[in-house]
PDB file of C-alpha atoms and ligand atoms in Angstrom:
ATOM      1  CA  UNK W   1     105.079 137.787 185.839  1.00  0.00           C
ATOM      2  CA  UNK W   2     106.562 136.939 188.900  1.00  0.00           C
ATOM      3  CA  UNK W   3     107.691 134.124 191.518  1.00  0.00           C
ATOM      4  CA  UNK W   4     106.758 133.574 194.691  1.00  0.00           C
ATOM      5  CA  UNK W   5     109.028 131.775 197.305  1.00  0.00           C
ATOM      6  CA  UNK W   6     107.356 130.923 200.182  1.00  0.00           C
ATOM      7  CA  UNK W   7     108.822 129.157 202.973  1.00  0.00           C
ATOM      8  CA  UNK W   8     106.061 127.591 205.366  1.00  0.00           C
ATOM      9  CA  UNK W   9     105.926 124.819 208.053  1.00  0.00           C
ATOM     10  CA  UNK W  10     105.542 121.296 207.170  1.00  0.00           C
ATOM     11  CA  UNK W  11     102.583 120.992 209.180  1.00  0.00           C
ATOM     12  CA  UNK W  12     100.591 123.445 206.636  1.00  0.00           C
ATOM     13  CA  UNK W  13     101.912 122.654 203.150  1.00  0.00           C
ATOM     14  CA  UNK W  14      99.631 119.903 202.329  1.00  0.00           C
ATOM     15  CA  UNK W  15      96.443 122.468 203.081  1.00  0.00           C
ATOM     16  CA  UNK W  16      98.373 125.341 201.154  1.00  0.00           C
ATOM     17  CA  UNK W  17      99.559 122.896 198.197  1.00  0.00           C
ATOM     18  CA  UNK W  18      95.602 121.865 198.048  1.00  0.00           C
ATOM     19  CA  UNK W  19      94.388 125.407 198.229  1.00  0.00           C
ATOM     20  CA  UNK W  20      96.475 126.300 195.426  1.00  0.00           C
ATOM     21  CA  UNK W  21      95.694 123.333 193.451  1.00  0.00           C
ATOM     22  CA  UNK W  22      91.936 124.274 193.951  1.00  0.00           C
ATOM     23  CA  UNK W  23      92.481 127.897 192.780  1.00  0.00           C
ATOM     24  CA  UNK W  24      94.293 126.161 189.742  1.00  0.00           C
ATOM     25  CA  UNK W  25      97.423 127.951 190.378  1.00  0.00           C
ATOM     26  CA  UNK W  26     100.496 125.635 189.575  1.00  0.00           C
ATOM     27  CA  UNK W  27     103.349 125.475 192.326  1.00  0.00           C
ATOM     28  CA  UNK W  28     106.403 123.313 192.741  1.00  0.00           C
ATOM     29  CA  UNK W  29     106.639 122.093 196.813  1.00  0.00           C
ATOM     30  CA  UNK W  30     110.323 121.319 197.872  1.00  0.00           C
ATOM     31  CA  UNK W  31     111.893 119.698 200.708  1.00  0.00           C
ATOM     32  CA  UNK W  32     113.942 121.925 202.714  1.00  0.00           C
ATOM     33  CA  UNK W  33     115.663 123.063 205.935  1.00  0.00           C
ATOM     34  CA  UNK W  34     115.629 125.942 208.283  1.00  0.00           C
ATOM     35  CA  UNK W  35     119.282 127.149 208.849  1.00  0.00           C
ATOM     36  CA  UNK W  36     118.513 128.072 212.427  1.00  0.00           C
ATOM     37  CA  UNK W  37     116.459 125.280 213.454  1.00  0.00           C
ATOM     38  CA  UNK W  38     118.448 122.554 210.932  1.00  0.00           C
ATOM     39  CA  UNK W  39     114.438 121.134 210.678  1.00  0.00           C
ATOM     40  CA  UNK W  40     112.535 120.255 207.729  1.00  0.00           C
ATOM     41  CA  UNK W  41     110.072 122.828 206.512  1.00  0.00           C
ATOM     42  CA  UNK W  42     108.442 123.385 202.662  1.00  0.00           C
ATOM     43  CA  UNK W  43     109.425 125.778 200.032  1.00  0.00           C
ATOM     44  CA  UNK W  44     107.109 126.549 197.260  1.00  0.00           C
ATOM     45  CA  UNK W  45     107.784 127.944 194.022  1.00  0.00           C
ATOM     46  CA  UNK W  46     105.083 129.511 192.639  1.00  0.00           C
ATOM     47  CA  UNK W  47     104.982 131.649 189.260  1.00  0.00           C
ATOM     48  CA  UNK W  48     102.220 133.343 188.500  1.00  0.00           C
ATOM     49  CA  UNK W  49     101.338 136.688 186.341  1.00  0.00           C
ATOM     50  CA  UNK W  50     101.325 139.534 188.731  1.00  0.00           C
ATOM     51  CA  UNK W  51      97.010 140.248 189.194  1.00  0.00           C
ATOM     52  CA  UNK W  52      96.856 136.871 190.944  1.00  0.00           C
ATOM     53  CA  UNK W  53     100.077 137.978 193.716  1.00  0.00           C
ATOM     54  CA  UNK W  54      97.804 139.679 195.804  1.00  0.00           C
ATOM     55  CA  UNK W  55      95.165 136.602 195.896  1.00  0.00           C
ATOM     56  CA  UNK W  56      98.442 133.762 196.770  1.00  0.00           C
ATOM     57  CA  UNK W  57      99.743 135.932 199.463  1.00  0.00           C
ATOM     58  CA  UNK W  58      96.057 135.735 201.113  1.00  0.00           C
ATOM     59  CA  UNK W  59      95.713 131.995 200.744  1.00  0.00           C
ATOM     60  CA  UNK W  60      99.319 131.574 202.058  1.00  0.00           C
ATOM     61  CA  UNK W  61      98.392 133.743 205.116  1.00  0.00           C
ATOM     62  CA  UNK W  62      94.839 131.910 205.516  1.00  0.00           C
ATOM     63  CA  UNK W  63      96.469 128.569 205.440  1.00  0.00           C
ATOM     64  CA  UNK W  64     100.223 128.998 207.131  1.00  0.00           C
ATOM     65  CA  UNK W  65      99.807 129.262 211.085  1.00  0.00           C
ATOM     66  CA  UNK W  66     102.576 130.431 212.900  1.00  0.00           C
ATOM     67  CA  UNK W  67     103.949 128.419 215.940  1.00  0.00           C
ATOM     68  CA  UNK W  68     105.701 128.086 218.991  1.00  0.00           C
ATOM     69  CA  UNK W  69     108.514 125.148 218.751  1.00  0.00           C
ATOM     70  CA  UNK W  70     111.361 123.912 221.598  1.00  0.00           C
ATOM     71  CA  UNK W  71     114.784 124.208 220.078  1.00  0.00           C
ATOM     72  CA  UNK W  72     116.912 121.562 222.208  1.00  0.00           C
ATOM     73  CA  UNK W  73     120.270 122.247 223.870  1.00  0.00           C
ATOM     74  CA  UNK W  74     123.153 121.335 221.067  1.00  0.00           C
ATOM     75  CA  UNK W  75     126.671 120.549 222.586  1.00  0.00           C
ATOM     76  CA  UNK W  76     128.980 123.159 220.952  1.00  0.00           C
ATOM     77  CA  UNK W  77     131.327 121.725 218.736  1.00  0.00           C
ATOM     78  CA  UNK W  78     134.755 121.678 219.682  1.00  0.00           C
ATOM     79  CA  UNK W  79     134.850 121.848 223.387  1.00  0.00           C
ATOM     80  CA  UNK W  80     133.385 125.914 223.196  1.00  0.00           C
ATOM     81  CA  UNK W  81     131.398 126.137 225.696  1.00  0.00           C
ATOM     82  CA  UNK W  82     130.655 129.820 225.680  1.00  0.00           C
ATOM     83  CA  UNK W  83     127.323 129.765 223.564  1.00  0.00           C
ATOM     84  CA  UNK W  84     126.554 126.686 225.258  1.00  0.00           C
ATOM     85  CA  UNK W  85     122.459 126.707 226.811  1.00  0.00           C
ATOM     86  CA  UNK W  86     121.758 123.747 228.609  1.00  0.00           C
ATOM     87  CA  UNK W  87     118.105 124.439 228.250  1.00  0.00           C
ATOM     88  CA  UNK W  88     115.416 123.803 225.684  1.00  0.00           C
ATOM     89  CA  UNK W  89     114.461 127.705 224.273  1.00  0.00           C
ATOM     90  CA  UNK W  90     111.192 128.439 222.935  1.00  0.00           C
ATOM     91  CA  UNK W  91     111.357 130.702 219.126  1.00  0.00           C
ATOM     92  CA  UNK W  92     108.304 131.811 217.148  1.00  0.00           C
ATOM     93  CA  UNK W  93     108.618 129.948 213.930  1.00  0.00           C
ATOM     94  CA  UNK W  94     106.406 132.008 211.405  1.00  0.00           C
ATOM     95  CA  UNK W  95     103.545 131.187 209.431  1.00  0.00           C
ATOM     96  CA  UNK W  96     105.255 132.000 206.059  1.00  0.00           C
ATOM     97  CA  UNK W  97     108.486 133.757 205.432  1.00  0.00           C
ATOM     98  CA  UNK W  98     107.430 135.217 201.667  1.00  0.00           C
ATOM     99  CA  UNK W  99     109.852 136.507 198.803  1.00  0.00           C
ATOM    100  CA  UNK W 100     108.041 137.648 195.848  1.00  0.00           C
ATOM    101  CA  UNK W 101     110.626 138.079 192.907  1.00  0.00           C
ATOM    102  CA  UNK W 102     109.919 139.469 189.146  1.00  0.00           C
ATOM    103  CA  UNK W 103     110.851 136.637 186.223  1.00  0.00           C
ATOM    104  CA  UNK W 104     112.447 138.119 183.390  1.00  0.00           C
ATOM    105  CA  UNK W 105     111.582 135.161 181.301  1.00  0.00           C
ATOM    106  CA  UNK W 106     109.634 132.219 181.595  1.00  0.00           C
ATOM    107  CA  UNK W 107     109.956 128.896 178.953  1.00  0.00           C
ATOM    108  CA  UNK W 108     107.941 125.579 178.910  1.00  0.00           C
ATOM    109  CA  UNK W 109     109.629 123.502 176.065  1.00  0.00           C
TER     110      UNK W 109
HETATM  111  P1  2BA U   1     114.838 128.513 210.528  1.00  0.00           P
HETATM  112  O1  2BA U   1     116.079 129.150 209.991  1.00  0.00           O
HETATM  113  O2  2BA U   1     114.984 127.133 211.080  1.00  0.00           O
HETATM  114  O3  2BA U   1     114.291 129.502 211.674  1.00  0.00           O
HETATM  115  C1  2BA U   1     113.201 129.135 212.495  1.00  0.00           C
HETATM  116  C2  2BA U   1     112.861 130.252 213.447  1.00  0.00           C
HETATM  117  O4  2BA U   1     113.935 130.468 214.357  1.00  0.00           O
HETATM  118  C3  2BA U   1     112.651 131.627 212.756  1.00  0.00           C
HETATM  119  O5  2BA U   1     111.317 131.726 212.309  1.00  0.00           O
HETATM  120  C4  2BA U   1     112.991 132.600 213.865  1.00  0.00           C
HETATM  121  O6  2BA U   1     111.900 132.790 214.745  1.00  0.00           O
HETATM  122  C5  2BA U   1     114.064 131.864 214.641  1.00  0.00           C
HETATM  123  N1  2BA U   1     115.409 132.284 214.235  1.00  0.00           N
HETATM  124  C6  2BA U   1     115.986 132.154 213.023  1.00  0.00           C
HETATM  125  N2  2BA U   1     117.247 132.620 213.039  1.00  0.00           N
HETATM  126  C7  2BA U   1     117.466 133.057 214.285  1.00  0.00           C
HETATM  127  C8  2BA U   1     118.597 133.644 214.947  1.00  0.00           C
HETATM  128  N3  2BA U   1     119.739 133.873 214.296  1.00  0.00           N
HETATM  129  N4  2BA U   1     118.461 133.978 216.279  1.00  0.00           N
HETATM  130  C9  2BA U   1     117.311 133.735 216.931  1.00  0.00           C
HETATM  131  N5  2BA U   1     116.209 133.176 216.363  1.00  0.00           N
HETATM  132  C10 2BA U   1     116.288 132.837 215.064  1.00  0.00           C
HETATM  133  P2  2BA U   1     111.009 132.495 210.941  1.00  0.00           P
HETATM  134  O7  2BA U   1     111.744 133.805 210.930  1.00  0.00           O
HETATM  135  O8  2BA U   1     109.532 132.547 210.796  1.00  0.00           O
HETATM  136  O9  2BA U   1     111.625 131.610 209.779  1.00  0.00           O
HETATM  137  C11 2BA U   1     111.087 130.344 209.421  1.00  0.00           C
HETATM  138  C12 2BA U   1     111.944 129.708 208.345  1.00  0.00           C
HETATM  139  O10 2BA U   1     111.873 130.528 207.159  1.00  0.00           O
HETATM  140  C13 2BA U   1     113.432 129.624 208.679  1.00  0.00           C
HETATM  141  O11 2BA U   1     113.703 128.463 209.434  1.00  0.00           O
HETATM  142  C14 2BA U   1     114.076 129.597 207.291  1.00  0.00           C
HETATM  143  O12 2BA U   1     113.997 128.292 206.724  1.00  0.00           O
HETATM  144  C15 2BA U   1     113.148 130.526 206.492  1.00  0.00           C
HETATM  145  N6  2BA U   1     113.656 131.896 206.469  1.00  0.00           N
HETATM  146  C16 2BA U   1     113.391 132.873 207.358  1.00  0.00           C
HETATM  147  N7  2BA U   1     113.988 134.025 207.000  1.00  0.00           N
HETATM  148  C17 2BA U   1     114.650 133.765 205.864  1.00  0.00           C
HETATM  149  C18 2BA U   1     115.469 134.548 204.989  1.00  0.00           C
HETATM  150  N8  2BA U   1     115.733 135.872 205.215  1.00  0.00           N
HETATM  151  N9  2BA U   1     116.018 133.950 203.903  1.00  0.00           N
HETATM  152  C19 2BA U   1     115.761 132.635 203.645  1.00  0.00           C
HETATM  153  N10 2BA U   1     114.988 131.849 204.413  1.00  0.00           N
HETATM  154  C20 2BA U   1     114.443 132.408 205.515  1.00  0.00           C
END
């Protein structure tokens, strides 16, 4: 068996949490932020038994779209003003960043 974490874009995790549902594959979504980007994007937990890993990693990367997004200029704390860019910079932000981990033991009580 084995989990998948999969860390998508807000924007896609209602079509990937309904594309899973459909395939009647159970997932857990969670709220969560990007360290870089301090925005909101969507983790899921997924655990599955290892023939269907190959089948979730296509319907993550059929239904995750990677983006262009503006990160705005942030002050620097404490008067530094070394790292400082006083101009919005453009990053990639990735369809799906994907971890696929094995599970020693699973339990539903
Ligand atoms: P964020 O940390 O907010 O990162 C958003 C995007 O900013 C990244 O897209 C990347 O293009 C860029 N970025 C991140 N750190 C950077 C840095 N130190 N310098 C320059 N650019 C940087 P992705 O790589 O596609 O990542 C999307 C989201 O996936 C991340 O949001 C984070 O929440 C998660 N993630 C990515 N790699 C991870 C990892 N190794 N472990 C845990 N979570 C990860």
């Amino acid at each position: 068996m084995k989990l998948i974490i999969a860390v998508v874009q807000d924007k896609d995790s209602n079509r990937l949490a309904d594309a899973l549902v459909k395939a009647d594959y159970r997932a857990t979504k969670l709220a969560s932020t990007g360290g870089f980007l301090k925005a909101g994007n969507t983790t899921f937990l997924i655990g599955t038994e290892d023939e269907h890993v190959e089948d979730i990693m296509k319907m993550i990367k059929d239904n995750c779209k990677s983006r262009d997004q503006l990160v705005a200029p942030i002050s620097p704390m404490g008067g530094n003003a070394d790292s400082y860019v006083p101009y919005p910079v453009e990053v990639q932000v990735g369809g799906a960043t994907v971890f696929v981990l094995p599970v020693e033991q699973f339990e539903q009580f």
